[in-house]
């Protein structure tokens, strides 16, 4: 069979960079990339050497960069891993969802606990109180931490209140209403719309699968 390239549709010309040996190695050699934060990445090569890459500065601690000043295969590999979504870009970190351990990428300044899209909660979501099994509807997810919100009637913080002590004190406070308290036989009773507050980790989102 004879193949001819149409003159109207020229074949894509690879960039000269793409053809270099460093570029090929950056793609094919086994290397493991670990984000360290602050735009730094640790790259372990197949030869068991570990190098430190500063991606935004284009620097690496390997001899190829230090002595020859080239954009080495480690710097390239970090960029490839980021483009492929396998490692977070500078400014972001990979963490595990608090409830299911699914890996997610968040801003490196964001405070935990972290949740995947399925387990994150927002006003209107239905949650279960891990202590009692009660179902509630979320009305507010605060920026304030459980150990910083005072319960006036109880004379202590949300974190210190009763069984809340079993949960992390440094997590956001969530306001929620009980289902049975909001709906009576003759409809919604506004007077019963009391908002209760919980440490975030005491509540688990009710999803379709659970
Ligand atoms: Zn290098
Ligand atoms: Zn999750």
PDB file of C-alpha atoms and ligand atoms in Angstrom:
ATOM      1  CA  UNK A   1       0.000   0.000   0.000  1.00  0.00           C
ATOM      2  CA  UNK A   2       1.275   3.400  -0.935  1.00  0.00           C
ATOM      3  CA  UNK A   3       0.763   6.267   1.484  1.00  0.00           C
ATOM      4  CA  UNK A   4       0.989   9.858   0.481  1.00  0.00           C
ATOM      5  CA  UNK A   5       0.649  12.939   2.591  1.00  0.00           C
ATOM      6  CA  UNK A   6      -1.851  15.385   1.192  1.00  0.00           C
ATOM      7  CA  UNK A   7      -0.271  18.742   0.461  1.00  0.00           C
ATOM      8  CA  UNK A   8      -3.361  20.410   1.906  1.00  0.00           C
ATOM      9  CA  UNK A   9      -2.947  18.675   5.253  1.00  0.00           C
ATOM     10  CA  UNK A  10       0.710  18.822   6.260  1.00  0.00           C
ATOM     11  CA  UNK A  11       1.795  16.487   8.992  1.00  0.00           C
ATOM     12  CA  UNK A  12       2.269  18.192  12.343  1.00  0.00           C
ATOM     13  CA  UNK A  13       5.909  19.113  12.782  1.00  0.00           C
ATOM     14  CA  UNK A  14       7.182  18.198  16.231  1.00  0.00           C
ATOM     15  CA  UNK A  15       8.916  21.059  17.979  1.00  0.00           C
ATOM     16  CA  UNK A  16      12.720  20.723  18.074  1.00  0.00           C
ATOM     17  CA  UNK A  17      12.434  20.469  21.846  1.00  0.00           C
ATOM     18  CA  UNK A  18      10.181  17.471  21.528  1.00  0.00           C
ATOM     19  CA  UNK A  19      12.842  15.580  19.635  1.00  0.00           C
ATOM     20  CA  UNK A  20      15.587  15.955  22.164  1.00  0.00           C
ATOM     21  CA  UNK A  21      16.892  13.074  24.179  1.00  0.00           C
ATOM     22  CA  UNK A  22      16.136  14.873  27.459  1.00  0.00           C
ATOM     23  CA  UNK A  23      12.553  15.313  26.463  1.00  0.00           C
ATOM     24  CA  UNK A  24      12.232  11.634  25.560  1.00  0.00           C
ATOM     25  CA  UNK A  25      13.784  10.566  28.856  1.00  0.00           C
ATOM     26  CA  UNK A  26      11.596  12.951  30.807  1.00  0.00           C
ATOM     27  CA  UNK A  27       8.584  11.119  29.419  1.00  0.00           C
ATOM     28  CA  UNK A  28       9.733   7.526  29.497  1.00  0.00           C
ATOM     29  CA  UNK A  29      12.138   6.993  32.382  1.00  0.00           C
ATOM     30  CA  UNK A  30      10.691   5.737  35.661  1.00  0.00           C
ATOM     31  CA  UNK A  31      10.753   8.641  38.105  1.00  0.00           C
ATOM     32  CA  UNK A  32       8.630   9.380  41.113  1.00  0.00           C
ATOM     33  CA  UNK A  33       7.556  12.942  41.795  1.00  0.00           C
ATOM     34  CA  UNK A  34       6.554  14.116  45.257  1.00  0.00           C
ATOM     35  CA  UNK A  35       5.243  17.657  45.844  1.00  0.00           C
ATOM     36  CA  UNK A  36       6.796  19.306  48.904  1.00  0.00           C
ATOM     37  CA  UNK A  37       4.861  22.591  48.816  1.00  0.00           C
ATOM     38  CA  UNK A  38       6.136  26.096  48.030  1.00  0.00           C
ATOM     39  CA  UNK A  39       6.596  25.077  44.377  1.00  0.00           C
ATOM     40  CA  UNK A  40       9.218  22.455  45.276  1.00  0.00           C
ATOM     41  CA  UNK A  41       9.153  18.846  44.117  1.00  0.00           C
ATOM     42  CA  UNK A  42      11.274  15.877  45.076  1.00  0.00           C
ATOM     43  CA  UNK A  43      12.108  13.692  42.093  1.00  0.00           C
ATOM     44  CA  UNK A  44      13.500  10.224  42.602  1.00  0.00           C
ATOM     45  CA  UNK A  45      15.185   8.877  39.502  1.00  0.00           C
ATOM     46  CA  UNK A  46      15.499   5.304  38.308  1.00  0.00           C
ATOM     47  CA  UNK A  47      19.119   5.356  39.488  1.00  0.00           C
ATOM     48  CA  UNK A  48      17.865   6.003  43.046  1.00  0.00           C
ATOM     49  CA  UNK A  49      19.125   9.581  43.119  1.00  0.00           C
ATOM     50  CA  UNK A  50      16.824  12.132  44.660  1.00  0.00           C
ATOM     51  CA  UNK A  51      16.790  15.669  43.316  1.00  0.00           C
ATOM     52  CA  UNK A  52      14.955  18.797  44.347  1.00  0.00           C
ATOM     53  CA  UNK A  53      13.122  20.712  41.618  1.00  0.00           C
ATOM     54  CA  UNK A  54      11.973  24.334  41.892  1.00  0.00           C
ATOM     55  CA  UNK A  55       9.502  24.320  39.048  1.00  0.00           C
ATOM     56  CA  UNK A  56       8.787  28.027  38.663  1.00  0.00           C
ATOM     57  CA  UNK A  57      12.489  28.891  38.748  1.00  0.00           C
ATOM     58  CA  UNK A  58      13.226  25.963  36.405  1.00  0.00           C
ATOM     59  CA  UNK A  59      15.964  24.764  38.759  1.00  0.00           C
ATOM     60  CA  UNK A  60      17.078  21.299  39.810  1.00  0.00           C
ATOM     61  CA  UNK A  61      19.822  19.953  42.050  1.00  0.00           C
ATOM     62  CA  UNK A  62      20.989  17.383  39.464  1.00  0.00           C
ATOM     63  CA  UNK A  63      24.392  17.694  37.689  1.00  0.00           C
ATOM     64  CA  UNK A  64      22.698  18.226  34.334  1.00  0.00           C
ATOM     65  CA  UNK A  65      21.198  21.458  35.584  1.00  0.00           C
ATOM     66  CA  UNK A  66      23.857  22.529  38.087  1.00  0.00           C
ATOM     67  CA  UNK A  67      26.881  22.052  35.784  1.00  0.00           C
ATOM     68  CA  UNK A  68      25.390  22.303  32.321  1.00  0.00           C
ATOM     69  CA  UNK A  69      22.566  24.720  33.064  1.00  0.00           C
ATOM     70  CA  UNK A  70      20.063  22.835  30.948  1.00  0.00           C
ATOM     71  CA  UNK A  71      16.355  22.318  31.522  1.00  0.00           C
ATOM     72  CA  UNK A  72      16.882  18.792  32.800  1.00  0.00           C
ATOM     73  CA  UNK A  73      14.608  15.770  32.550  1.00  0.00           C
ATOM     74  CA  UNK A  74      13.519  16.177  36.180  1.00  0.00           C
ATOM     75  CA  UNK A  75      12.144  19.677  35.664  1.00  0.00           C
ATOM     76  CA  UNK A  76      10.441  18.459  32.499  1.00  0.00           C
ATOM     77  CA  UNK A  77       8.998  15.439  34.254  1.00  0.00           C
ATOM     78  CA  UNK A  78       7.463  17.561  37.020  1.00  0.00           C
ATOM     79  CA  UNK A  79       5.781  19.711  34.345  1.00  0.00           C
ATOM     80  CA  UNK A  80       4.536  16.574  32.568  1.00  0.00           C
ATOM     81  CA  UNK A  81       3.104  15.141  35.803  1.00  0.00           C
ATOM     82  CA  UNK A  82       1.276  18.408  36.522  1.00  0.00           C
ATOM     83  CA  UNK A  83      -0.143  18.609  32.997  1.00  0.00           C
ATOM     84  CA  UNK A  84      -1.333  15.019  33.342  1.00  0.00           C
ATOM     85  CA  UNK A  85      -3.051  15.800  36.643  1.00  0.00           C
ATOM     86  CA  UNK A  86      -0.871  13.319  38.539  1.00  0.00           C
ATOM     87  CA  UNK A  87       0.786  15.882  40.800  1.00  0.00           C
ATOM     88  CA  UNK A  88      -0.531  19.255  42.011  1.00  0.00           C
ATOM     89  CA  UNK A  89       0.739  22.530  40.489  1.00  0.00           C
ATOM     90  CA  UNK A  90       2.718  25.007  42.634  1.00  0.00           C
ATOM     91  CA  UNK A  91       0.463  26.539  45.295  1.00  0.00           C
ATOM     92  CA  UNK A  92      -1.668  23.434  45.626  1.00  0.00           C
ATOM     93  CA  UNK A  93      -1.232  20.223  47.594  1.00  0.00           C
ATOM     94  CA  UNK A  94      -2.629  16.716  47.350  1.00  0.00           C
ATOM     95  CA  UNK A  95      -4.567  15.588  50.423  1.00  0.00           C
ATOM     96  CA  UNK A  96      -6.993  12.820  51.304  1.00  0.00           C
ATOM     97  CA  UNK A  97     -10.736  13.281  51.835  1.00  0.00           C
ATOM     98  CA  UNK A  98     -11.484  13.076  55.570  1.00  0.00           C
ATOM     99  CA  UNK A  99     -14.358  10.661  55.007  1.00  0.00           C
ATOM    100  CA  UNK A 100     -13.274   8.404  52.130  1.00  0.00           C
ATOM    101  CA  UNK A 101      -9.514   8.965  51.698  1.00  0.00           C
ATOM    102  CA  UNK A 102      -9.989   9.835  48.033  1.00  0.00           C
ATOM    103  CA  UNK A 103      -7.052  12.031  46.947  1.00  0.00           C
ATOM    104  CA  UNK A 104      -7.967  15.632  46.222  1.00  0.00           C
ATOM    105  CA  UNK A 105      -5.988  18.757  45.362  1.00  0.00           C
ATOM    106  CA  UNK A 106      -6.479  21.884  47.471  1.00  0.00           C
ATOM    107  CA  UNK A 107      -4.867  25.290  47.899  1.00  0.00           C
ATOM    108  CA  UNK A 108      -1.780  24.757  50.046  1.00  0.00           C
ATOM    109  CA  UNK A 109      -2.982  27.439  52.481  1.00  0.00           C
ATOM    110  CA  UNK A 110      -6.424  25.871  52.919  1.00  0.00           C
ATOM    111  CA  UNK A 111      -7.189  24.561  56.395  1.00  0.00           C
ATOM    112  CA  UNK A 112      -8.428  21.018  56.874  1.00  0.00           C
ATOM    113  CA  UNK A 113     -10.339  18.848  57.256  1.00  0.00           C
ATOM    114  CA  UNK A 114     -10.565  18.329  53.487  1.00  0.00           C
ATOM    115  CA  UNK A 115     -13.468  16.717  51.687  1.00  0.00           C
ATOM    116  CA  UNK A 116     -13.976  15.388  48.164  1.00  0.00           C
ATOM    117  CA  UNK A 117     -16.915  16.686  46.112  1.00  0.00           C
ATOM    118  CA  UNK A 118     -19.104  13.837  47.331  1.00  0.00           C
ATOM    119  CA  UNK A 119     -18.452  14.442  51.023  1.00  0.00           C
ATOM    120  CA  UNK A 120     -18.242  18.239  51.119  1.00  0.00           C
ATOM    121  CA  UNK A 121     -21.331  19.878  52.623  1.00  0.00           C
ATOM    122  CA  UNK A 122     -23.208  23.068  51.813  1.00  0.00           C
ATOM    123  CA  UNK A 123     -26.481  24.597  53.052  1.00  0.00           C
ATOM    124  CA  UNK A 124     -29.385  22.361  52.057  1.00  0.00           C
ATOM    125  CA  UNK A 125     -27.432  19.095  52.226  1.00  0.00           C
ATOM    126  CA  UNK A 126     -28.673  16.289  54.435  1.00  0.00           C
ATOM    127  CA  UNK A 127     -26.205  14.976  57.022  1.00  0.00           C
ATOM    128  CA  UNK A 128     -26.143  12.329  59.713  1.00  0.00           C
ATOM    129  CA  UNK A 129     -24.986  13.010  63.270  1.00  0.00           C
ATOM    130  CA  UNK A 130     -22.397  10.284  63.921  1.00  0.00           C
ATOM    131  CA  UNK A 131     -23.246  10.309  67.652  1.00  0.00           C
ATOM    132  CA  UNK A 132     -26.999   9.794  67.442  1.00  0.00           C
ATOM    133  CA  UNK A 133     -27.726   8.730  63.862  1.00  0.00           C
ATOM    134  CA  UNK A 134     -30.148  11.670  63.558  1.00  0.00           C
ATOM    135  CA  UNK A 135     -30.614  13.255  60.153  1.00  0.00           C
ATOM    136  CA  UNK A 136     -30.302  17.011  59.851  1.00  0.00           C
ATOM    137  CA  UNK A 137     -30.267  19.619  57.100  1.00  0.00           C
ATOM    138  CA  UNK A 138     -27.244  21.922  56.921  1.00  0.00           C
ATOM    139  CA  UNK A 139     -28.057  25.628  57.140  1.00  0.00           C
ATOM    140  CA  UNK A 140     -24.544  27.050  57.508  1.00  0.00           C
ATOM    141  CA  UNK A 141     -20.900  25.995  57.284  1.00  0.00           C
ATOM    142  CA  UNK A 142     -18.909  28.518  59.296  1.00  0.00           C
ATOM    143  CA  UNK A 143     -15.323  29.652  58.883  1.00  0.00           C
ATOM    144  CA  UNK A 144     -15.098  29.627  62.683  1.00  0.00           C
ATOM    145  CA  UNK A 145     -13.547  26.696  64.508  1.00  0.00           C
ATOM    146  CA  UNK A 146     -15.352  24.584  67.085  1.00  0.00           C
ATOM    147  CA  UNK A 147     -12.906  25.652  69.796  1.00  0.00           C
ATOM    148  CA  UNK A 148     -13.561  29.352  69.030  1.00  0.00           C
ATOM    149  CA  UNK A 149     -17.369  29.364  69.114  1.00  0.00           C
ATOM    150  CA  UNK A 150     -18.865  29.858  72.572  1.00  0.00           C
ATOM    151  CA  UNK A 151     -22.208  28.273  73.481  1.00  0.00           C
ATOM    152  CA  UNK A 152     -23.632  30.899  75.812  1.00  0.00           C
ATOM    153  CA  UNK A 153     -26.237  28.653  77.439  1.00  0.00           C
ATOM    154  CA  UNK A 154     -23.675  25.955  78.177  1.00  0.00           C
ATOM    155  CA  UNK A 155     -20.807  28.225  79.149  1.00  0.00           C
ATOM    156  CA  UNK A 156     -18.289  26.388  76.986  1.00  0.00           C
ATOM    157  CA  UNK A 157     -17.195  26.156  73.389  1.00  0.00           C
ATOM    158  CA  UNK A 158     -18.754  23.909  70.755  1.00  0.00           C
ATOM    159  CA  UNK A 159     -15.618  21.749  70.923  1.00  0.00           C
ATOM    160  CA  UNK A 160     -15.991  21.284  74.694  1.00  0.00           C
ATOM    161  CA  UNK A 161     -19.712  20.610  74.696  1.00  0.00           C
ATOM    162  CA  UNK A 162     -20.718  17.079  75.733  1.00  0.00           C
ATOM    163  CA  UNK A 163     -19.817  14.359  73.262  1.00  0.00           C
ATOM    164  CA  UNK A 164     -18.243  16.916  70.903  1.00  0.00           C
ATOM    165  CA  UNK A 165     -15.065  16.374  72.898  1.00  0.00           C
ATOM    166  CA  UNK A 166     -14.559  13.180  70.920  1.00  0.00           C
ATOM    167  CA  UNK A 167     -14.132  15.224  67.706  1.00  0.00           C
ATOM    168  CA  UNK A 168     -11.359  17.499  66.507  1.00  0.00           C
ATOM    169  CA  UNK A 169     -11.532  20.961  68.145  1.00  0.00           C
ATOM    170  CA  UNK A 170      -9.891  22.772  65.212  1.00  0.00           C
ATOM    171  CA  UNK A 171     -12.599  22.088  62.595  1.00  0.00           C
ATOM    172  CA  UNK A 172     -15.317  24.426  61.285  1.00  0.00           C
ATOM    173  CA  UNK A 173     -18.644  24.722  63.049  1.00  0.00           C
ATOM    174  CA  UNK A 174     -21.707  23.592  61.125  1.00  0.00           C
ATOM    175  CA  UNK A 175     -25.232  24.806  61.836  1.00  0.00           C
ATOM    176  CA  UNK A 176     -28.042  22.367  61.077  1.00  0.00           C
ATOM    177  CA  UNK A 177     -31.741  21.808  61.787  1.00  0.00           C
ATOM    178  CA  UNK A 178     -33.441  18.565  62.787  1.00  0.00           C
ATOM    179  CA  UNK A 179     -35.965  17.210  60.318  1.00  0.00           C
ATOM    180  CA  UNK A 180     -38.538  16.265  62.948  1.00  0.00           C
ATOM    181  CA  UNK A 181     -38.277  19.681  64.552  1.00  0.00           C
ATOM    182  CA  UNK A 182     -38.936  21.613  61.373  1.00  0.00           C
ATOM    183  CA  UNK A 183     -41.998  19.809  60.021  1.00  0.00           C
ATOM    184  CA  UNK A 184     -45.148  19.201  62.045  1.00  0.00           C
ATOM    185  CA  UNK A 185     -48.368  17.466  60.944  1.00  0.00           C
ATOM    186  CA  UNK A 186     -49.835  20.781  59.854  1.00  0.00           C
ATOM    187  CA  UNK A 187     -46.742  21.938  57.970  1.00  0.00           C
ATOM    188  CA  UNK A 188     -43.579  23.822  58.760  1.00  0.00           C
ATOM    189  CA  UNK A 189     -43.503  25.384  62.195  1.00  0.00           C
ATOM    190  CA  UNK A 190     -41.140  28.375  62.077  1.00  0.00           C
ATOM    191  CA  UNK A 191     -40.843  28.593  65.858  1.00  0.00           C
ATOM    192  CA  UNK A 192     -39.219  25.173  65.945  1.00  0.00           C
ATOM    193  CA  UNK A 193     -36.504  26.125  63.475  1.00  0.00           C
ATOM    194  CA  UNK A 194     -33.779  25.954  66.053  1.00  0.00           C
ATOM    195  CA  UNK A 195     -30.303  25.733  64.594  1.00  0.00           C
ATOM    196  CA  UNK A 196     -27.951  23.363  66.397  1.00  0.00           C
ATOM    197  CA  UNK A 197     -24.216  23.607  65.955  1.00  0.00           C
ATOM    198  CA  UNK A 198     -21.767  20.747  65.523  1.00  0.00           C
ATOM    199  CA  UNK A 199     -18.061  20.262  64.877  1.00  0.00           C
ATOM    200  CA  UNK A 200     -17.780  19.535  61.129  1.00  0.00           C
ATOM    201  CA  UNK A 201     -16.312  16.064  61.584  1.00  0.00           C
ATOM    202  CA  UNK A 202     -19.251  14.908  63.735  1.00  0.00           C
ATOM    203  CA  UNK A 203     -21.490  15.152  60.668  1.00  0.00           C
ATOM    204  CA  UNK A 204     -21.356  12.884  57.657  1.00  0.00           C
ATOM    205  CA  UNK A 205     -23.014  13.806  54.403  1.00  0.00           C
ATOM    206  CA  UNK A 206     -25.811  11.505  53.282  1.00  0.00           C
ATOM    207  CA  UNK A 207     -25.053  10.607  49.679  1.00  0.00           C
ATOM    208  CA  UNK A 208     -26.967   8.549  47.144  1.00  0.00           C
ATOM    209  CA  UNK A 209     -24.794   5.536  47.891  1.00  0.00           C
ATOM    210  CA  UNK A 210     -25.022   5.783  51.688  1.00  0.00           C
TER     211      UNK A 210
HETATM  212 ZN1  LIG B   1      17.440  17.591  37.181  1.00  0.00          ZN
HETATM  213 ZN1  LIG B   2     -14.798  11.691  50.158  1.00  0.00          ZN
END
